[in-house]
Amino acid sequence: MRVATTVAEMRALRRGMSGDVGFVPTMGYLHEGHLSLVRAAREANAHTVVSIFVNPTQFGPGEDFERYPRDTERDLSLLRDERVDVVFMPPVEEMYPDGASTFVEVEGITDVLEGAHRPGHFRGVTTVVAKLFNIVQPTRAYFGRKDAQQLAVVRKMMRDLQRDIEIVGLPIVREPDGLAMSSRNAYLSPEERAAALVLSRALNKAGELFAAGARDAEALRRAMRELIGAEPLARVDYVSVADPATLQELDRIESSALASLAVRIGRTRLIDNVTLGESTTTPS
Ligand code: AMP
Protein backbone atom coordinates (compact mmCIF):
# COMPACT_ATOMS: atom_id res chain seq x y z
CA MET A 1 0.00 0.00 0.00
CA ARG A 2 1.32 3.40 -0.97
CA VAL A 3 0.56 6.59 0.94
CA ALA A 4 0.46 9.85 -1.03
CA THR A 5 0.41 13.15 0.81
CA THR A 6 0.83 15.51 -2.13
CA VAL A 7 -1.27 15.99 -5.26
CA ALA A 8 1.84 15.37 -7.38
CA GLU A 9 2.48 12.00 -5.69
CA MET A 10 -1.14 10.97 -6.07
CA ARG A 11 -1.14 11.90 -9.77
CA ALA A 12 2.09 9.95 -10.33
CA LEU A 13 0.64 6.84 -8.66
CA ARG A 14 -2.54 7.21 -10.71
CA ARG A 15 -0.53 7.32 -13.93
CA GLY A 16 0.93 3.92 -13.00
CA MET A 17 -2.53 2.29 -12.75
CA SER A 18 -4.19 0.52 -15.66
CA GLY A 19 -7.76 -0.75 -15.59
CA ASP A 20 -10.63 0.45 -13.43
CA VAL A 21 -9.96 2.54 -10.35
CA GLY A 22 -12.39 2.53 -7.42
CA PHE A 23 -12.27 5.51 -5.06
CA VAL A 24 -13.60 5.91 -1.51
CA PRO A 25 -13.43 9.46 -0.10
CA THR A 26 -13.46 9.60 3.72
CA MET A 27 -12.61 11.84 6.64
CA GLY A 28 -10.87 8.98 8.43
CA TYR A 29 -11.42 7.48 11.88
CA LEU A 30 -12.59 4.48 9.92
CA HIS A 31 -15.27 2.01 10.91
CA GLU A 32 -17.14 -0.87 9.26
CA GLY A 33 -19.29 1.58 7.28
CA HIS A 34 -16.19 2.93 5.53
CA LEU A 35 -14.75 -0.55 5.13
CA SER A 36 -17.94 -1.80 3.41
CA LEU A 37 -17.30 0.85 0.73
CA VAL A 38 -13.64 -0.17 0.45
CA ARG A 39 -14.59 -3.83 -0.01
CA ALA A 40 -17.12 -2.98 -2.73
CA ALA A 41 -14.50 -0.85 -4.48
CA ARG A 42 -11.94 -3.62 -4.35
CA GLU A 43 -14.37 -6.18 -5.73
CA ALA A 44 -15.32 -4.16 -8.81
CA ASN A 45 -12.04 -2.48 -9.74
CA ALA A 46 -8.43 -3.33 -10.56
CA HIS A 47 -7.17 -0.65 -8.14
CA THR A 48 -8.57 0.94 -5.00
CA VAL A 49 -7.79 4.43 -3.74
CA VAL A 50 -9.02 5.74 -0.37
CA SER A 51 -8.67 9.37 0.68
CA ILE A 52 -8.51 10.54 4.28
CA PHE A 53 -9.08 14.27 4.48
CA VAL A 54 -10.96 16.20 7.15
CA ASN A 55 -12.22 18.90 4.84
CA PRO A 56 -12.35 22.28 6.61
CA THR A 57 -14.68 23.92 4.06
CA GLN A 58 -17.57 21.60 4.87
CA PHE A 59 -17.56 22.51 8.56
CA GLY A 60 -19.37 25.64 9.72
CA PRO A 61 -18.14 28.05 12.39
CA GLY A 62 -18.61 26.45 15.80
CA GLU A 63 -18.80 22.95 14.32
CA ASP A 64 -16.37 20.17 15.22
CA PHE A 65 -13.57 20.57 12.63
CA GLU A 66 -10.87 21.07 15.27
CA ARG A 67 -11.92 18.18 17.45
CA TYR A 68 -13.00 15.76 14.70
CA PRO A 69 -11.55 12.36 15.75
CA ARG A 70 -8.33 11.34 14.03
CA ASP A 71 -6.23 8.14 14.23
CA THR A 72 -4.06 7.87 11.14
CA GLU A 73 -2.02 4.85 12.23
CA ARG A 74 -5.12 2.79 12.96
CA ASP A 75 -6.77 3.89 9.68
CA LEU A 76 -3.69 2.91 7.66
CA SER A 77 -3.51 -0.46 9.36
CA LEU A 78 -7.20 -1.17 8.59
CA LEU A 79 -6.72 -0.14 4.95
CA ARG A 80 -3.58 -2.28 4.64
CA ASP A 81 -5.66 -5.25 5.87
CA GLU A 82 -8.20 -4.49 3.12
CA ARG A 83 -5.38 -4.49 0.56
CA VAL A 84 -6.02 -0.96 -0.61
CA ASP A 85 -3.51 0.19 -3.25
CA VAL A 86 -3.20 3.87 -2.45
CA VAL A 87 -4.21 6.09 0.48
CA PHE A 88 -4.32 9.79 -0.35
CA MET A 89 -4.02 11.89 2.81
CA PRO A 90 -3.11 15.44 1.91
CA PRO A 91 -2.62 18.26 4.40
CA VAL A 92 -5.10 21.15 4.10
CA GLU A 93 -2.58 23.40 2.24
CA GLU A 94 -2.27 20.76 -0.47
CA MET A 95 -6.02 20.72 -1.21
CA TYR A 96 -6.51 24.47 -0.73
CA PRO A 97 -3.36 26.23 -1.90
CA ASP A 98 -3.14 29.91 -0.99
CA GLY A 99 -5.56 31.98 -2.96
CA ALA A 100 -7.87 29.13 -4.01
CA SER A 101 -11.18 30.88 -4.73
CA THR A 102 -13.09 28.45 -6.94
CA PHE A 103 -16.02 26.55 -5.49
CA VAL A 104 -18.53 24.05 -6.87
CA GLU A 105 -22.10 24.66 -5.80
CA VAL A 106 -25.16 22.51 -6.50
CA GLU A 107 -28.36 24.53 -6.20
CA GLY A 108 -31.85 23.36 -5.21
CA ILE A 109 -31.46 20.04 -3.41
CA THR A 110 -28.83 21.57 -1.13
CA ASP A 111 -31.41 24.05 0.26
CA VAL A 112 -33.19 21.50 2.46
CA LEU A 113 -32.35 19.09 5.32
CA GLU A 114 -28.58 19.13 6.03
CA GLY A 115 -28.13 22.09 3.69
CA ALA A 116 -30.74 24.15 5.55
CA HIS A 117 -29.19 23.37 8.94
CA ARG A 118 -25.52 23.57 7.95
CA PRO A 119 -25.13 26.61 5.67
CA GLY A 120 -22.18 26.18 3.30
CA HIS A 121 -21.76 22.51 4.17
CA PHE A 122 -22.57 21.15 0.72
CA ARG A 123 -20.53 23.81 -1.06
CA GLY A 124 -17.56 22.45 0.90
CA VAL A 125 -18.49 18.84 0.12
CA THR A 126 -19.01 19.33 -3.62
CA THR A 127 -15.89 21.45 -3.95
CA VAL A 128 -13.65 18.90 -2.24
CA VAL A 129 -15.25 15.92 -4.01
CA ALA A 130 -14.80 17.62 -7.40
CA LYS A 131 -11.14 18.33 -6.57
CA LEU A 132 -10.53 14.78 -5.32
CA PHE A 133 -12.14 13.39 -8.49
CA ASN A 134 -9.86 15.61 -10.62
CA ILE A 135 -6.80 14.35 -8.76
CA VAL A 136 -7.68 10.64 -8.39
CA GLN A 137 -9.50 10.28 -11.75
CA PRO A 138 -11.50 7.24 -10.61
CA THR A 139 -13.70 4.99 -12.74
CA ARG A 140 -16.15 4.56 -9.86
CA ALA A 141 -16.62 6.34 -6.53
CA TYR A 142 -18.30 4.82 -3.48
CA PHE A 143 -20.55 6.65 -1.01
CA GLY A 144 -22.70 5.51 1.94
CA ARG A 145 -26.45 6.04 2.08
CA LYS A 146 -25.82 7.11 5.68
CA ASP A 147 -25.34 10.55 4.07
CA ALA A 148 -28.32 10.19 1.74
CA GLN A 149 -28.49 13.86 0.77
CA GLN A 150 -24.75 13.98 0.11
CA LEU A 151 -25.13 11.01 -2.24
CA ALA A 152 -27.98 12.76 -4.08
CA VAL A 153 -25.99 16.01 -4.29
CA VAL A 154 -22.88 14.26 -5.64
CA ARG A 155 -24.97 12.43 -8.25
CA LYS A 156 -26.54 15.74 -9.31
CA MET A 157 -23.12 17.40 -9.54
CA MET A 158 -21.84 14.61 -11.78
CA ARG A 159 -24.88 14.88 -14.06
CA ASP A 160 -24.70 18.66 -14.20
CA LEU A 161 -20.94 18.75 -14.83
CA GLN A 162 -21.23 15.88 -17.33
CA ARG A 163 -18.55 13.78 -15.68
CA ASP A 164 -18.74 10.05 -16.31
CA ILE A 165 -17.50 8.72 -12.99
CA GLU A 166 -19.96 6.07 -11.80
CA ILE A 167 -21.34 6.93 -8.36
CA VAL A 168 -22.13 3.84 -6.28
CA GLY A 169 -24.32 4.19 -3.16
CA LEU A 170 -24.19 1.48 -0.48
CA PRO A 171 -26.37 0.58 2.53
CA ILE A 172 -25.95 2.00 6.03
CA VAL A 173 -23.86 -0.22 8.31
CA ARG A 174 -25.21 -0.31 11.88
CA GLU A 175 -24.06 -1.41 15.31
CA PRO A 176 -25.86 -4.57 16.55
CA ASP A 177 -28.34 -2.42 18.52
CA GLY A 178 -29.25 -0.32 15.47
CA LEU A 179 -27.11 2.81 15.88
CA ALA A 180 -25.74 3.84 12.48
CA MET A 181 -21.94 3.71 12.53
CA SER A 182 -20.32 7.13 12.51
CA SER A 183 -16.93 8.53 13.42
CA ARG A 184 -18.83 11.01 15.60
CA ASN A 185 -20.19 8.18 17.80
CA ALA A 186 -16.77 8.40 19.51
CA TYR A 187 -17.93 11.68 21.10
CA LEU A 188 -20.76 9.98 23.02
CA SER A 189 -20.58 9.29 26.75
CA PRO A 190 -22.12 5.95 27.86
CA GLU A 191 -25.40 7.71 28.73
CA GLU A 192 -25.42 9.53 25.41
CA ARG A 193 -24.59 6.32 23.55
CA ALA A 194 -27.74 4.76 25.04
CA ALA A 195 -29.81 7.87 24.24
CA ALA A 196 -28.53 7.87 20.63
CA LEU A 197 -30.67 4.81 19.94
CA VAL A 198 -33.64 7.17 19.55
CA LEU A 199 -32.54 7.90 15.98
CA SER A 200 -32.85 4.34 14.68
CA ARG A 201 -35.84 3.67 16.93
CA ALA A 202 -37.68 6.67 15.47
CA LEU A 203 -36.91 5.52 11.92
CA ASN A 204 -38.04 1.99 12.78
CA LYS A 205 -41.26 3.45 14.13
CA ALA A 206 -41.82 5.27 10.83
CA GLY A 207 -41.09 2.01 9.00
CA GLU A 208 -43.63 0.12 11.11
CA LEU A 209 -46.33 2.73 10.56
CA PHE A 210 -45.61 2.72 6.82
CA ALA A 211 -45.72 -1.09 6.73
CA ALA A 212 -49.09 -0.94 8.53
CA GLY A 213 -50.44 1.28 5.76
CA ALA A 214 -49.82 4.83 7.01
CA ARG A 215 -49.30 7.21 4.07
CA ASP A 216 -49.76 10.59 5.80
CA ALA A 217 -46.19 11.94 5.92
CA GLU A 218 -46.96 14.41 8.72
CA ALA A 219 -48.26 11.55 10.90
CA LEU A 220 -44.92 9.79 10.45
CA ARG A 221 -42.95 12.96 11.21
CA ARG A 222 -45.09 13.52 14.32
CA ALA A 223 -44.58 9.94 15.55
CA MET A 224 -40.80 10.27 15.12
CA ARG A 225 -40.71 13.67 16.89
CA GLU A 226 -42.75 12.26 19.79
CA LEU A 227 -40.48 9.28 20.23
CA ILE A 228 -37.37 11.49 20.21
CA GLY A 229 -39.06 14.03 22.48
CA ALA A 230 -39.34 11.36 25.19
CA GLU A 231 -35.53 11.11 25.41
CA PRO A 232 -34.24 13.89 27.70
CA LEU A 233 -30.71 13.94 26.20
CA ALA A 234 -32.00 14.32 22.62
CA ARG A 235 -32.89 17.50 20.76
CA VAL A 236 -34.34 17.38 17.23
CA ASP A 237 -32.63 19.40 14.48
CA TYR A 238 -35.06 18.14 11.85
CA VAL A 239 -37.32 15.20 11.13
CA SER A 240 -38.24 14.68 7.51
CA VAL A 241 -40.35 12.46 5.28
CA ALA A 242 -39.43 13.57 1.80
CA ASP A 243 -39.51 12.60 -1.85
CA PRO A 244 -36.37 10.47 -2.32
CA ALA A 245 -35.51 12.19 -5.62
CA THR A 246 -36.21 15.88 -4.89
CA LEU A 247 -35.90 15.74 -1.06
CA GLN A 248 -38.99 17.97 -0.82
CA GLU A 249 -41.26 17.26 2.15
CA LEU A 250 -44.25 15.07 1.27
CA ASP A 251 -47.87 15.44 2.37
CA ARG A 252 -48.82 11.97 1.22
CA ILE A 253 -46.49 9.08 0.46
CA GLU A 254 -47.39 7.70 -2.95
CA SER A 255 -44.80 4.99 -3.61
CA SER A 256 -41.72 5.74 -1.51
CA ALA A 257 -40.18 8.26 0.84
CA LEU A 258 -36.87 9.06 2.46
CA ALA A 259 -37.38 9.33 6.22
CA SER A 260 -34.40 11.18 7.66
CA LEU A 261 -33.43 13.02 10.78
CA ALA A 262 -30.73 14.98 12.53
CA VAL A 263 -30.69 14.88 16.32
CA ARG A 264 -28.36 16.40 18.87
CA ILE A 265 -27.38 14.09 21.70
CA GLY A 266 -25.69 16.43 24.13
CA ARG A 267 -23.10 18.27 21.99
CA THR A 268 -23.02 15.59 19.32
CA ARG A 269 -25.09 15.95 16.16
CA LEU A 270 -26.07 12.62 14.58
CA ILE A 271 -27.95 11.82 11.35
CA ASP A 272 -29.71 8.71 10.11
CA ASN A 273 -32.28 7.73 7.49
CA VAL A 274 -34.31 4.94 5.97
CA THR A 275 -36.09 4.57 2.65
CA LEU A 276 -39.75 3.60 2.94
CA GLY A 277 -41.29 1.60 0.12
CA GLU A 278 -39.94 0.50 -3.19
CA SER A 279 -38.24 3.13 -5.22
CA THR A 280 -36.75 3.35 -8.65
CA THR A 281 -35.30 6.76 -7.86
CA THR A 282 -33.50 5.80 -4.65
CA PRO A 283 -29.77 5.86 -5.30
CA SER A 284 -28.45 2.34 -5.69
P1 AMP B 1 -17.08 10.30 6.36
O1 AMP B 1 -15.73 9.78 6.74
O2 AMP B 1 -18.02 10.44 7.50
O3 AMP B 1 -17.00 11.52 5.46
O4 AMP B 1 -17.74 9.17 5.46
C1 AMP B 1 -17.11 8.71 4.30
C2 AMP B 1 -18.06 7.83 3.53
O5 AMP B 1 -18.47 6.72 4.34
C3 AMP B 1 -19.36 8.57 3.13
O6 AMP B 1 -19.73 8.19 1.82
C4 AMP B 1 -20.34 8.07 4.15
O7 AMP B 1 -21.68 8.10 3.70
C5 AMP B 1 -19.87 6.65 4.36
N1 AMP B 1 -20.36 6.15 5.65
C6 AMP B 1 -20.20 6.73 6.86
N2 AMP B 1 -20.83 6.01 7.81
C7 AMP B 1 -21.41 4.96 7.17
C8 AMP B 1 -22.22 3.86 7.59
N3 AMP B 1 -22.56 3.68 8.86
N4 AMP B 1 -22.63 2.98 6.66
C9 AMP B 1 -22.30 3.14 5.35
N5 AMP B 1 -21.56 4.15 4.89
C10 AMP B 1 -21.11 5.05 5.78
Coordinates of C-alpha atoms and ligand atoms in Angstrom, one line a residue:
M1 CA 0.0 0.0 0.0
R2 CA 1.3 3.4 -1.0
V3 CA 0.6 6.6 0.9
A4 CA 0.5 9.8 -1.0
T5 CA 0.4 13.2 0.8
T6 CA 0.8 15.5 -2.1
V7 CA -1.3 16.0 -5.3
A8 CA 1.8 15.4 -7.4
E9 CA 2.5 12.0 -5.7
M10 CA -1.1 11.0 -6.1
R11 CA -1.1 11.9 -9.8
A12 CA 2.1 10.0 -10.3
L13 CA 0.6 6.8 -8.7
R14 CA -2.5 7.2 -10.7
R15 CA -0.5 7.3 -13.9
G16 CA 0.9 3.9 -13.0
M17 CA -2.5 2.3 -12.7
S18 CA -4.2 0.5 -15.7
G19 CA -7.8 -0.8 -15.6
D20 CA -10.6 0.4 -13.4
V21 CA -10.0 2.5 -10.4
G22 CA -12.4 2.5 -7.4
F23 CA -12.3 5.5 -5.1
V24 CA -13.6 5.9 -1.5
P25 CA -13.4 9.5 -0.1
T26 CA -13.5 9.6 3.7
M27 CA -12.6 11.8 6.6
G28 CA -10.9 9.0 8.4
Y29 CA -11.4 7.5 11.9
L30 CA -12.6 4.5 9.9
H31 CA -15.3 2.0 10.9
E32 CA -17.1 -0.9 9.3
G33 CA -19.3 1.6 7.3
H34 CA -16.2 2.9 5.5
L35 CA -14.8 -0.6 5.1
S36 CA -17.9 -1.8 3.4
L37 CA -17.3 0.8 0.7
V38 CA -13.6 -0.2 0.4
R39 CA -14.6 -3.8 0.0
A40 CA -17.1 -3.0 -2.7
A41 CA -14.5 -0.8 -4.5
R42 CA -11.9 -3.6 -4.4
E43 CA -14.4 -6.2 -5.7
A44 CA -15.3 -4.2 -8.8
N45 CA -12.0 -2.5 -9.7
A46 CA -8.4 -3.3 -10.6
H47 CA -7.2 -0.7 -8.1
T48 CA -8.6 0.9 -5.0
V49 CA -7.8 4.4 -3.7
V50 CA -9.0 5.7 -0.4
S51 CA -8.7 9.4 0.7
I52 CA -8.5 10.5 4.3
F53 CA -9.1 14.3 4.5
V54 CA -11.0 16.2 7.1
N55 CA -12.2 18.9 4.8
P56 CA -12.4 22.3 6.6
T57 CA -14.7 23.9 4.1
Q58 CA -17.6 21.6 4.9
F59 CA -17.6 22.5 8.6
G60 CA -19.4 25.6 9.7
P61 CA -18.1 28.1 12.4
G62 CA -18.6 26.4 15.8
E63 CA -18.8 22.9 14.3
D64 CA -16.4 20.2 15.2
F65 CA -13.6 20.6 12.6
E66 CA -10.9 21.1 15.3
R67 CA -11.9 18.2 17.5
Y68 CA -13.0 15.8 14.7
P69 CA -11.6 12.4 15.8
R70 CA -8.3 11.3 14.0
D71 CA -6.2 8.1 14.2
T72 CA -4.1 7.9 11.1
E73 CA -2.0 4.8 12.2
R74 CA -5.1 2.8 13.0
D75 CA -6.8 3.9 9.7
L76 CA -3.7 2.9 7.7
S77 CA -3.5 -0.5 9.4
L78 CA -7.2 -1.2 8.6
L79 CA -6.7 -0.1 4.9
R80 CA -3.6 -2.3 4.6
D81 CA -5.7 -5.3 5.9
E82 CA -8.2 -4.5 3.1
R83 CA -5.4 -4.5 0.6
V84 CA -6.0 -1.0 -0.6
D85 CA -3.5 0.2 -3.3
V86 CA -3.2 3.9 -2.4
V87 CA -4.2 6.1 0.5
F88 CA -4.3 9.8 -0.4
M89 CA -4.0 11.9 2.8
P90 CA -3.1 15.4 1.9
P91 CA -2.6 18.3 4.4
V92 CA -5.1 21.2 4.1
E93 CA -2.6 23.4 2.2
E94 CA -2.3 20.8 -0.5
M95 CA -6.0 20.7 -1.2
Y96 CA -6.5 24.5 -0.7
P97 CA -3.4 26.2 -1.9
D98 CA -3.1 29.9 -1.0
G99 CA -5.6 32.0 -3.0
A100 CA -7.9 29.1 -4.0
S101 CA -11.2 30.9 -4.7
T102 CA -13.1 28.5 -6.9
F103 CA -16.0 26.5 -5.5
V104 CA -18.5 24.0 -6.9
E105 CA -22.1 24.7 -5.8
V106 CA -25.2 22.5 -6.5
E107 CA -28.4 24.5 -6.2
G108 CA -31.8 23.4 -5.2
I109 CA -31.5 20.0 -3.4
T110 CA -28.8 21.6 -1.1
D111 CA -31.4 24.1 0.3
V112 CA -33.2 21.5 2.5
L113 CA -32.3 19.1 5.3
E114 CA -28.6 19.1 6.0
G115 CA -28.1 22.1 3.7
A116 CA -30.7 24.1 5.5
H117 CA -29.2 23.4 8.9
R118 CA -25.5 23.6 7.9
P119 CA -25.1 26.6 5.7
G120 CA -22.2 26.2 3.3
H121 CA -21.8 22.5 4.2
F122 CA -22.6 21.1 0.7
R123 CA -20.5 23.8 -1.1
G124 CA -17.6 22.4 0.9
V125 CA -18.5 18.8 0.1
T126 CA -19.0 19.3 -3.6
T127 CA -15.9 21.4 -4.0
V128 CA -13.6 18.9 -2.2
V129 CA -15.3 15.9 -4.0
A130 CA -14.8 17.6 -7.4
K131 CA -11.1 18.3 -6.6
L132 CA -10.5 14.8 -5.3
F133 CA -12.1 13.4 -8.5
N134 CA -9.9 15.6 -10.6
I135 CA -6.8 14.4 -8.8
V136 CA -7.7 10.6 -8.4
Q137 CA -9.5 10.3 -11.8
P138 CA -11.5 7.2 -10.6
T139 CA -13.7 5.0 -12.7
R140 CA -16.2 4.6 -9.9
A141 CA -16.6 6.3 -6.5
Y142 CA -18.3 4.8 -3.5
F143 CA -20.5 6.7 -1.0
G144 CA -22.7 5.5 1.9
R145 CA -26.5 6.0 2.1
K146 CA -25.8 7.1 5.7
D147 CA -25.3 10.6 4.1
A148 CA -28.3 10.2 1.7
Q149 CA -28.5 13.9 0.8
Q150 CA -24.8 14.0 0.1
L151 CA -25.1 11.0 -2.2
A152 CA -28.0 12.8 -4.1
V153 CA -26.0 16.0 -4.3
V154 CA -22.9 14.3 -5.6
R155 CA -25.0 12.4 -8.3
K156 CA -26.5 15.7 -9.3
M157 CA -23.1 17.4 -9.5
M158 CA -21.8 14.6 -11.8
R159 CA -24.9 14.9 -14.1
D160 CA -24.7 18.7 -14.2
L161 CA -20.9 18.8 -14.8
Q162 CA -21.2 15.9 -17.3
R163 CA -18.6 13.8 -15.7
D164 CA -18.7 10.1 -16.3
I165 CA -17.5 8.7 -13.0
E166 CA -20.0 6.1 -11.8
I167 CA -21.3 6.9 -8.4
V168 CA -22.1 3.8 -6.3
G169 CA -24.3 4.2 -3.2
L170 CA -24.2 1.5 -0.5
P171 CA -26.4 0.6 2.5
I172 CA -26.0 2.0 6.0
V173 CA -23.9 -0.2 8.3
R174 CA -25.2 -0.3 11.9
E175 CA -24.1 -1.4 15.3
P176 CA -25.9 -4.6 16.5
D177 CA -28.3 -2.4 18.5
G178 CA -29.2 -0.3 15.5
L179 CA -27.1 2.8 15.9
A180 CA -25.7 3.8 12.5
M181 CA -21.9 3.7 12.5
S182 CA -20.3 7.1 12.5
S183 CA -16.9 8.5 13.4
R184 CA -18.8 11.0 15.6
N185 CA -20.2 8.2 17.8
A186 CA -16.8 8.4 19.5
Y187 CA -17.9 11.7 21.1
L188 CA -20.8 10.0 23.0
S189 CA -20.6 9.3 26.8
P190 CA -22.1 5.9 27.9
E191 CA -25.4 7.7 28.7
E192 CA -25.4 9.5 25.4
R193 CA -24.6 6.3 23.5
A194 CA -27.7 4.8 25.0
A195 CA -29.8 7.9 24.2
A196 CA -28.5 7.9 20.6
L197 CA -30.7 4.8 19.9
V198 CA -33.6 7.2 19.5
L199 CA -32.5 7.9 16.0
S200 CA -32.8 4.3 14.7
R201 CA -35.8 3.7 16.9
A202 CA -37.7 6.7 15.5
L203 CA -36.9 5.5 11.9
N204 CA -38.0 2.0 12.8
K205 CA -41.3 3.5 14.1
A206 CA -41.8 5.3 10.8
G207 CA -41.1 2.0 9.0
E208 CA -43.6 0.1 11.1
L209 CA -46.3 2.7 10.6
F210 CA -45.6 2.7 6.8
A211 CA -45.7 -1.1 6.7
A212 CA -49.1 -0.9 8.5
G213 CA -50.4 1.3 5.8
A214 CA -49.8 4.8 7.0
R215 CA -49.3 7.2 4.1
D216 CA -49.8 10.6 5.8
A217 CA -46.2 11.9 5.9
E218 CA -47.0 14.4 8.7
A219 CA -48.3 11.6 10.9
L220 CA -44.9 9.8 10.4
R221 CA -43.0 13.0 11.2
R222 CA -45.1 13.5 14.3
A223 CA -44.6 9.9 15.5
M224 CA -40.8 10.3 15.1
R225 CA -40.7 13.7 16.9
E226 CA -42.8 12.3 19.8
L227 CA -40.5 9.3 20.2
I228 CA -37.4 11.5 20.2
G229 CA -39.1 14.0 22.5
A230 CA -39.3 11.4 25.2
E231 CA -35.5 11.1 25.4
P232 CA -34.2 13.9 27.7
L233 CA -30.7 13.9 26.2
A234 CA -32.0 14.3 22.6
R235 CA -32.9 17.5 20.8
V236 CA -34.3 17.4 17.2
D237 CA -32.6 19.4 14.5
Y238 CA -35.1 18.1 11.8
V239 CA -37.3 15.2 11.1
S240 CA -38.2 14.7 7.5
V241 CA -40.3 12.5 5.3
A242 CA -39.4 13.6 1.8
D243 CA -39.5 12.6 -1.9
P244 CA -36.4 10.5 -2.3
A245 CA -35.5 12.2 -5.6
T246 CA -36.2 15.9 -4.9
L247 CA -35.9 15.7 -1.1
Q248 CA -39.0 18.0 -0.8
E249 CA -41.3 17.3 2.2
L250 CA -44.3 15.1 1.3
D251 CA -47.9 15.4 2.4
R252 CA -48.8 12.0 1.2
I253 CA -46.5 9.1 0.5
E254 CA -47.4 7.7 -2.9
S255 CA -44.8 5.0 -3.6
S256 CA -41.7 5.7 -1.5
A257 CA -40.2 8.3 0.8
L258 CA -36.9 9.1 2.5
A259 CA -37.4 9.3 6.2
S260 CA -34.4 11.2 7.7
L261 CA -33.4 13.0 10.8
A262 CA -30.7 15.0 12.5
V263 CA -30.7 14.9 16.3
R264 CA -28.4 16.4 18.9
I265 CA -27.4 14.1 21.7
G266 CA -25.7 16.4 24.1
R267 CA -23.1 18.3 22.0
T268 CA -23.0 15.6 19.3
R269 CA -25.1 15.9 16.2
L270 CA -26.1 12.6 14.6
I271 CA -27.9 11.8 11.4
D272 CA -29.7 8.7 10.1
N273 CA -32.3 7.7 7.5
V274 CA -34.3 4.9 6.0
T275 CA -36.1 4.6 2.6
L276 CA -39.7 3.6 2.9
G277 CA -41.3 1.6 0.1
E278 CA -39.9 0.5 -3.2
S279 CA -38.2 3.1 -5.2
T280 CA -36.8 3.3 -8.7
T281 CA -35.3 6.8 -7.9
T282 CA -33.5 5.8 -4.6
P283 CA -29.8 5.9 -5.3
S284 CA -28.5 2.3 -5.7
Ligands
AMP1 P1 -17.1 10.3 6.4 O1 -15.7 9.8 6.7 O2 -18.0 10.4 7.5 O3 -17.0 11.5 5.5 O4 -17.7 9.2 5.5 C1 -17.1 8.7 4.3 C2 -18.1 7.8 3.5 O5 -18.5 6.7 4.3 C3 -19.4 8.6 3.1 O6 -19.7 8.2 1.8 C4 -20.3 8.1 4.1 O7 -21.7 8.1 3.7 C5 -19.9 6.6 4.4 N1 -20.4 6.2 5.6 C6 -20.2 6.7 6.9 N2 -20.8 6.0 7.8 C7 -21.4 5.0 7.2 C8 -22.2 3.9 7.6 N3 -22.6 3.7 8.9 N4 -22.6 3.0 6.7 C9 -22.3 3.1 5.4 N5 -21.6 4.2 4.9 C10 -21.1 5.1 5.8

